[in-house]
Amino acid sequence: MEKKTGCIFFKKLNEAQKKKKAIYLECLAIKEAVKYWQYWLIGKHFTVYSDHKPLENMNIKSRIDEELGEFTYYLSQYDFKIKYAPGKDNLEADCLSRNPVLEAVDDTDEQLRIVNLIQLQDVVTDQEKNENIQRDMVYVENGHKLNRRKLDELRIGPYRIEEKISDTIYRINTGHKKLESNLFHITKLIPIPV
């Protein structure tokens, strides 16, 4: 029977884990993978293939040493066996595990400069030119407050009309707090000039 990879699980090691012994790392990998797919594995017998030969003979049910105790305790609830598979026979996993992972760059200033290449005014100008948007948008007259609290900011729009409730009442999408009224009388709405 030919074996094919059905899915792959990755997890990056933290700095403390990188300093541990190989048997610890291999057992950690098994525990994390089993935990990730536990819903498919609980109550079923399955086989774990590992390229770490000592794990094949490790008795999960009776291992109580401190270093691997947490893993063996967790894994003891599953019905599985570990089989040794040389790394040369499992090229996909071997290549993926040795693939270098780039560290995150902590240069948020540069990222903000890139993000801010598009200015708010550019977006507003583009919206004003877009006929599809203009057809369904309205302003609220005189900066009518959508929420009646004293210190809330004035919001003028444009807003998208979501629903015509009657000939004089419209529901608009303000994109703001749920407490705000989004129902307006037609006299308070001004179509955007095209």
C-alpha positions as a printed NumPy array, in Angstrom:
array([[  0.   ,   0.   ,   0.   ],
       [  1.437,   3.355,  -1.072],
       [  1.477,   6.046,   1.606],
       [  0.784,   9.66 ,   0.71 ],
       [  0.902,  12.756,   2.858],
       [ -2.64 ,  13.863,   3.667],
       [ -1.835,  16.97 ,   5.65 ],
       [  1.097,  18.62 ,   7.359],
       [  1.334,  20.31 ,  10.754],
       [  3.945,  22.936,  11.66 ],
       [  4.804,  24.631,  14.91 ],
       [  7.787,  26.878,  15.537],
       [  9.911,  26.135,  18.594],
       [ 10.499,  28.832,  21.175],
       [ 14.026,  29.65 ,  22.375],
       [ 13.845,  27.367,  25.445],
       [ 12.629,  24.408,  23.364],
       [ 15.449,  24.845,  20.828],
       [ 17.951,  24.008,  23.602],
       [ 16.324,  20.663,  24.515],
       [ 17.493,  17.152,  23.589],
       [ 16.394,  15.481,  20.355],
       [ 14.156,  12.945,  22.116],
       [ 12.33 ,  15.794,  23.861],
       [ 11.809,  17.642,  20.557],
       [ 10.588,  14.531,  18.744],
       [  8.181,  13.681,  21.562],
       [  7.003,  17.307,  21.63 ],
       [  6.331,  17.109,  17.884],
       [  4.227,  13.972,  18.338],
       [  2.287,  15.472,  21.246],
       [  1.553,  18.734,  19.386],
       [  0.51 ,  16.943,  16.176],
       [ -1.748,  14.503,  18.053],
       [ -3.249,  17.398,  20.007],
       [ -3.847,  19.335,  16.764],
       [ -5.711,  16.408,  15.158],
       [ -7.204,  14.985,  18.362],
       [-10.782,  15.11 ,  17.09 ],
       [ -9.924,  12.623,  14.341],
       [ -7.714,  10.454,  16.556],
       [ -9.654,  10.008,  19.806],
       [-10.968,   6.457,  20.067],
       [ -9.051,   5.205,  17.008],
       [ -5.885,   3.179,  16.723],
       [ -3.244,   4.984,  14.672],
       [  0.451,   4.798,  13.863],
       [  2.941,   7.634,  14.269],
       [  6.007,   7.492,  12.023],
       [  9.116,   9.142,  13.421],
       [ 12.688,   9.371,  12.184],
       [ 13.906,   9.22 ,  15.798],
       [ 14.665,   5.536,  16.48 ],
       [ 14.601,   5.7  ,  20.337],
       [ 10.922,   6.688,  20.3  ],
       [  9.961,   3.384,  18.685],
       [ 10.905,   1.461,  21.831],
       [  9.685,   4.059,  24.315],
       [  6.758,   2.753,  26.317],
       [  4.423,   5.756,  26.505],
       [  2.158,   4.133,  29.094],
       [  4.891,   3.56 ,  31.689],
       [  7.312,   6.459,  31.117],
       [  7.376,   8.751,  34.155],
       [ 10.669,  10.669,  33.922],
       [ 10.412,  14.4  ,  34.464],
       [ 11.697,  15.517,  31.057],
       [  9.088,  13.626,  29.03 ],
       [  6.471,  13.091,  31.741],
       [  4.08 ,  15.783,  30.525],
       [  4.126,  14.447,  26.962],
       [  3.749,  10.809,  27.915],
       [  0.935,  11.623,  30.32 ],
       [ -0.962,  13.456,  27.564],
       [ -0.253,  10.804,  24.916],
       [ -1.289,   7.923,  27.21 ],
       [ -4.965,   8.678,  26.495],
       [ -4.547,   7.69 ,  22.823],
       [ -4.306,   4.23 ,  21.271],
       [ -1.285,   4.39 ,  18.972],
       [  2.102,   2.925,  18.219],
       [  5.284,   4.627,  17.086],
       [  7.168,   3.207,  14.108],
       [ 10.618,   4.215,  13.009],
       [ 10.861,   5.601,   9.473],
       [ 14.321,   6.788,   8.398],
       [ 14.499,  10.465,   7.452],
       [ 15.757,   9.574,   3.982],
       [ 12.395,   7.842,   3.338],
       [ 10.391,  10.862,   4.487],
       [ 11.832,  13.622,   2.343],
       [  8.853,  15.998,   2.549],
       [  8.925,  16.242,   6.329],
       [ 12.712,  16.367,   6.437],
       [ 12.904,  19.217,   3.916],
       [ 10.126,  21.166,   5.593],
       [ 11.59 ,  20.802,   9.076],
       [ 14.959,  22.075,   7.874],
       [ 13.483,  25.008,   5.956],
       [ 14.721,  28.184,   7.665],
       [ 12.007,  30.377,   9.14 ],
       [ 12.643,  34.092,   8.849],
       [ 12.363,  36.053,  12.053],
       [  9.812,  38.844,  12.218],
       [ 11.217,  42.265,  11.431],
       [ 10.538,  44.778,  14.156],
       [ 10.59 ,  47.826,  11.864],
       [  7.089,  49.179,  12.335],
       [  8.08 ,  52.693,  11.241],
       [  8.962,  51.416,   7.77 ],
       [  5.731,  49.408,   7.617],
       [  3.71 ,  52.482,   8.589],
       [  5.392,  54.545,   5.878],
       [  4.422,  51.924,   3.315],
       [  0.841,  51.679,   4.587],
       [  0.466,  55.459,   4.603],
       [  1.331,  55.84 ,   0.928],
       [ -2.412,  56.056,   0.342],
       [ -3.833,  59.126,   2.035],
       [ -7.423,  59.443,   3.211],
       [ -8.017,  62.277,   0.769],
       [ -6.994,  59.95 ,  -2.11 ],
       [ -9.658,  57.458,  -1.029],
       [-12.309,  60.19 ,  -0.751],
       [-11.395,  61.563,  -4.194],
       [-11.621,  58.092,  -5.748],
       [-15.006,  57.508,  -4.102],
       [-16.285,  60.81 ,  -5.475],
       [-15.284,  59.759,  -9.011],
       [-16.7  ,  56.217,  -8.824],
       [-20.174,  56.175, -10.395],
       [-21.207,  52.898,  -8.711],
       [-20.53 ,  54.334,  -5.284],
       [-22.106,  57.703,  -6.089],
       [-25.394,  56.128,  -7.124],
       [-26.056,  54.742,  -3.624],
       [-24.428,  57.338,  -1.363],
       [-25.841,  60.28 ,   0.58 ],
       [-24.557,  62.864,   3.058],
       [-26.367,  63.723,   6.272],
       [-27.325,  67.407,   6.157],
       [-25.368,  69.86 ,   8.348],
       [-23.286,  67.169,  10.032],
       [-26.383,  65.835,  11.806],
       [-25.177,  63.808,  14.77 ],
       [-26.   ,  60.144,  14.488],
       [-25.552,  59.683,  18.212],
       [-26.919,  62.322,  20.545],
       [-24.034,  62.328,  23.052],
       [-22.349,  65.673,  23.613],
       [-18.727,  64.748,  22.91 ],
       [-19.208,  62.42 ,  19.941],
       [-17.609,  63.477,  16.7  ],
       [-19.693,  64.875,  13.861],
       [-20.102,  62.451,  10.981],
       [-21.253,  63.777,   7.668],
       [-20.741,  60.83 ,   5.33 ],
       [-20.917,  59.683,   2.613],
       [-23.041,  56.703,   3.639],
       [-24.448,  53.828,   1.638],
       [-28.249,  53.504,   1.503],
       [-29.097,  49.995,   2.707],
       [-32.884,  50.041,   2.538],
       [-35.752,  52.31 ,   1.58 ],
       [-38.234,  51.798,   4.413],
       [-40.889,  54.164,   3.047],
       [-41.073,  57.083,   0.645],
       [-39.546,  59.318,   3.301],
       [-37.468,  57.01 ,   5.552],
       [-34.168,  55.335,   4.615],
       [-31.807,  53.017,   6.485],
       [-28.173,  53.931,   5.812],
       [-24.954,  52.113,   6.648],
       [-22.987,  54.444,   8.894],
       [-20.335,  51.891,   9.793],
       [-20.338,  53.178,  13.371],
       [-21.616,  52.141,  16.808],
       [-24.735,  50.033,  17.2  ],
       [-26.272,  52.622,  19.527],
       [-26.462,  55.165,  16.726],
       [-29.652,  55.572,  14.769],
       [-29.262,  54.62 ,  11.143],
       [-32.802,  55.651,  10.134],
       [-33.165,  59.063,   8.522],
       [-35.986,  61.117,   7.12 ],
       [-35.44 ,  61.989,   3.481],
       [-35.217,  65.707,   4.319],
       [-31.994,  65.018,   6.253],
       [-30.329,  63.243,   3.32 ],
       [-28.591,  65.046,   0.483],
       [-27.519,  63.11 ,  -2.645],
       [-23.829,  63.406,  -3.419],
       [-23.32 ,  65.803,  -6.314],
       [-21.908,  64.   ,  -9.353]])
